[in-house]
Amino acid sequence: MKDDNLPDRLLELMSDGGWHSTEELVEKISHRFSATMHTLKKKRGCKFEKRRVHAQQYEYRLEIESKAIA
């Protein structure tokens, strides 16, 4: 797998707004997926949520901003 488009691959995977496990992100993106998230935060302003599902297991979700007017 090429690493040059990891940010785009991560955004494509997480654009569904659902929660994604560490295992899934390692398998589909890279074992360094958290570094890719950090890059997206700094360079593109993306925001990610993280939740603990078990003692040492986490899930991540891309925060998708609503375009609705409140």
XYZ file of N, CA and C in Angstrom:
210
model
N 0.835 -1.197 0.000
C 0.000 0.000 0.000
C 0.870 1.248 0.000
N 0.458 2.209 -0.758
C 1.184 3.474 -0.783
C 0.781 4.324 0.410
N 1.775 4.986 0.994
C 1.505 5.861 2.132
C 1.224 7.299 1.715
N 1.471 7.633 0.429
C 1.364 9.027 0.009
C -0.068 9.552 0.036
N -1.065 8.697 0.026
C -2.444 9.178 0.056
C -3.193 8.695 1.300
N -2.469 8.436 2.375
C -3.110 7.989 3.616
C -4.174 8.966 4.120
N -3.919 10.272 4.115
C -4.968 11.190 4.585
C -6.268 11.065 3.793
N -6.163 10.981 2.476
C -7.371 10.851 1.658
C -8.066 9.516 1.902
N -7.289 8.453 2.051
C -7.868 7.136 2.327
C -8.568 7.124 3.681
N -7.968 7.766 4.675
C -8.576 7.822 6.002
C -9.881 8.615 5.962
N -9.873 9.748 5.279
C -11.095 10.550 5.176
C -12.195 9.799 4.439
N -11.829 9.089 3.385
C -12.826 8.319 2.640
C -13.461 7.252 3.536
N -12.643 6.541 4.282
C -13.145 5.496 5.170
C -14.043 6.073 6.259
N -13.623 7.182 6.848
C -14.320 7.714 8.015
C -15.433 8.705 7.670
N -15.623 8.997 6.404
C -16.634 9.980 6.007
C -18.063 9.484 6.221
N -18.223 8.225 6.597
C -19.563 7.705 6.867
C -20.107 8.176 8.215
N -19.253 8.804 9.026
C -19.687 9.305 10.326
C -19.794 8.238 11.399
N -19.444 7.006 11.059
C -19.530 5.912 12.021
C -18.254 5.747 12.824
N -18.351 4.907 13.848
C -17.198 4.607 14.686
C -16.369 3.512 14.027
N -15.043 3.648 14.107
C -14.114 2.693 13.500
C -13.102 2.257 14.546
N -12.934 0.947 14.667
C -12.035 0.399 15.680
C -10.572 0.594 15.295
N -9.730 0.525 16.298
C -8.287 0.582 16.063
C -7.878 -0.509 15.090
N -8.401 -1.715 15.288
C -8.050 -2.839 14.424
C -8.410 -2.563 12.966
N -9.593 -2.005 12.728
C -10.020 -1.691 11.369
C -9.107 -0.642 10.740
N -8.780 0.391 11.502
C -7.936 1.458 10.968
C -6.528 0.961 10.662
N -5.996 0.093 11.504
C -4.673 -0.488 11.244
C -4.724 -1.329 9.973
N -5.776 -2.129 9.833
C -5.904 -3.018 8.678
C -6.106 -2.252 7.372
N -6.975 -1.256 7.392
C -7.361 -0.573 6.154
C -6.514 0.651 5.828
N -5.871 1.245 6.827
C -5.091 2.462 6.599
C -3.614 2.191 6.846
N -3.230 2.052 8.085
C -1.826 1.838 8.441
C -1.727 1.698 9.955
N -0.660 1.071 10.412
C -0.439 1.008 11.859
C -0.148 2.396 12.423
N 0.119 3.369 11.546
C 0.364 4.749 11.972
C -0.846 5.649 11.675
N -2.041 5.088 11.775
C -3.236 5.874 11.466
C -3.363 7.102 12.356
N -2.901 7.015 13.611
C -3.026 8.174 14.503
C -2.150 9.335 14.036
N -1.013 9.035 13.425
C -0.171 10.093 12.850
C -0.888 10.741 11.664
N -1.606 9.934 10.904
C -2.383 10.464 9.782
C -3.505 11.359 10.297
N -4.156 10.963 11.385
C -5.185 11.816 11.995
C -4.584 13.142 12.440
N -3.418 13.082 13.049
C -2.742 14.297 13.512
C -2.459 15.232 12.334
N -1.985 14.676 11.226
C -1.722 15.470 10.023
C -3.004 16.134 9.528
N -4.098 15.377 9.505
C -5.374 15.933 9.050
C -5.877 17.030 9.985
N -5.647 16.878 11.270
C -6.036 17.920 12.231
C -5.275 19.206 11.963
N -3.959 19.085 11.794
C -3.114 20.273 11.619
C -3.290 20.919 10.256
N -3.314 20.128 9.188
C -3.299 20.691 7.834
C -4.675 20.972 7.259
N -5.689 20.212 7.683
C -7.016 20.381 7.093
C -8.091 20.749 8.107
N -7.716 20.832 9.370
C -8.674 21.220 10.400
C -9.713 20.163 10.744
N -9.453 18.916 10.397
C -10.392 17.833 10.711
C -10.417 17.583 12.212
N -11.563 17.132 12.686
C -11.707 16.804 14.104
C -12.152 15.351 14.222
N -11.553 14.666 15.177
C -11.873 13.263 15.408
C -12.295 13.068 16.854
N -13.259 12.190 17.051
C -13.677 11.790 18.392
C -13.059 10.434 18.690
N -12.816 10.179 19.964
C -12.248 8.907 20.404
C -13.053 8.434 21.600
N -13.404 7.151 21.610
C -14.104 6.605 22.770
C -13.520 5.243 23.137
N -13.520 4.981 24.418
C -13.035 3.692 24.918
C -14.197 2.701 24.854
N -13.936 1.525 24.282
C -14.970 0.496 24.226
C -14.669 -0.655 25.181
N -13.416 -0.835 25.528
C -12.971 -1.815 26.524
C -11.740 -1.226 27.192
N -11.156 -1.956 28.096
C -10.017 -1.445 28.870
C -8.937 -0.800 28.001
N -8.484 -1.476 26.986
C -7.409 -0.953 26.130
C -7.841 -0.829 24.668
N -9.146 -0.794 24.400
C -9.635 -0.731 23.025
C -10.420 0.560 22.801
N -10.153 1.183 21.661
C -10.773 2.464 21.345
C -11.401 2.425 19.961
N -12.328 3.344 19.748
C -12.922 3.578 18.440
C -12.802 5.066 18.135
N -12.780 5.371 16.850
C -12.586 6.743 16.389
C -13.668 7.088 15.378
N -14.019 8.377 15.363
C -15.035 8.858 14.432
C -14.648 10.249 13.959
N -14.861 10.496 12.689
C -14.647 11.819 12.115
C -15.853 12.678 12.459
N -15.604 13.858 13.017
C -16.696 14.792 13.295
C -17.082 15.454 11.986
N -18.327 15.292 11.621
C -18.823 15.895 10.384
C -19.714 17.059 10.772
N -19.334 18.242 10.310
C -20.086 19.444 10.663
C -21.400 19.475 9.905
N -22.442 19.793 10.622
C -23.756 19.903 10.016
C -23.856 21.222 9.262
N -24.466 21.171 8.098
C -24.670 22.386 7.311
C -26.034 23.011 7.625
N -26.780 22.393 8.515
C -28.105 22.899 8.875
C -27.972 24.185 9.682
N -28.947 25.033 9.539
C -28.970 26.283 10.296
C -29.722 26.023 11.593
N -29.090 26.370 12.686
C -29.709 26.116 14.003
C -30.709 27.186 14.338
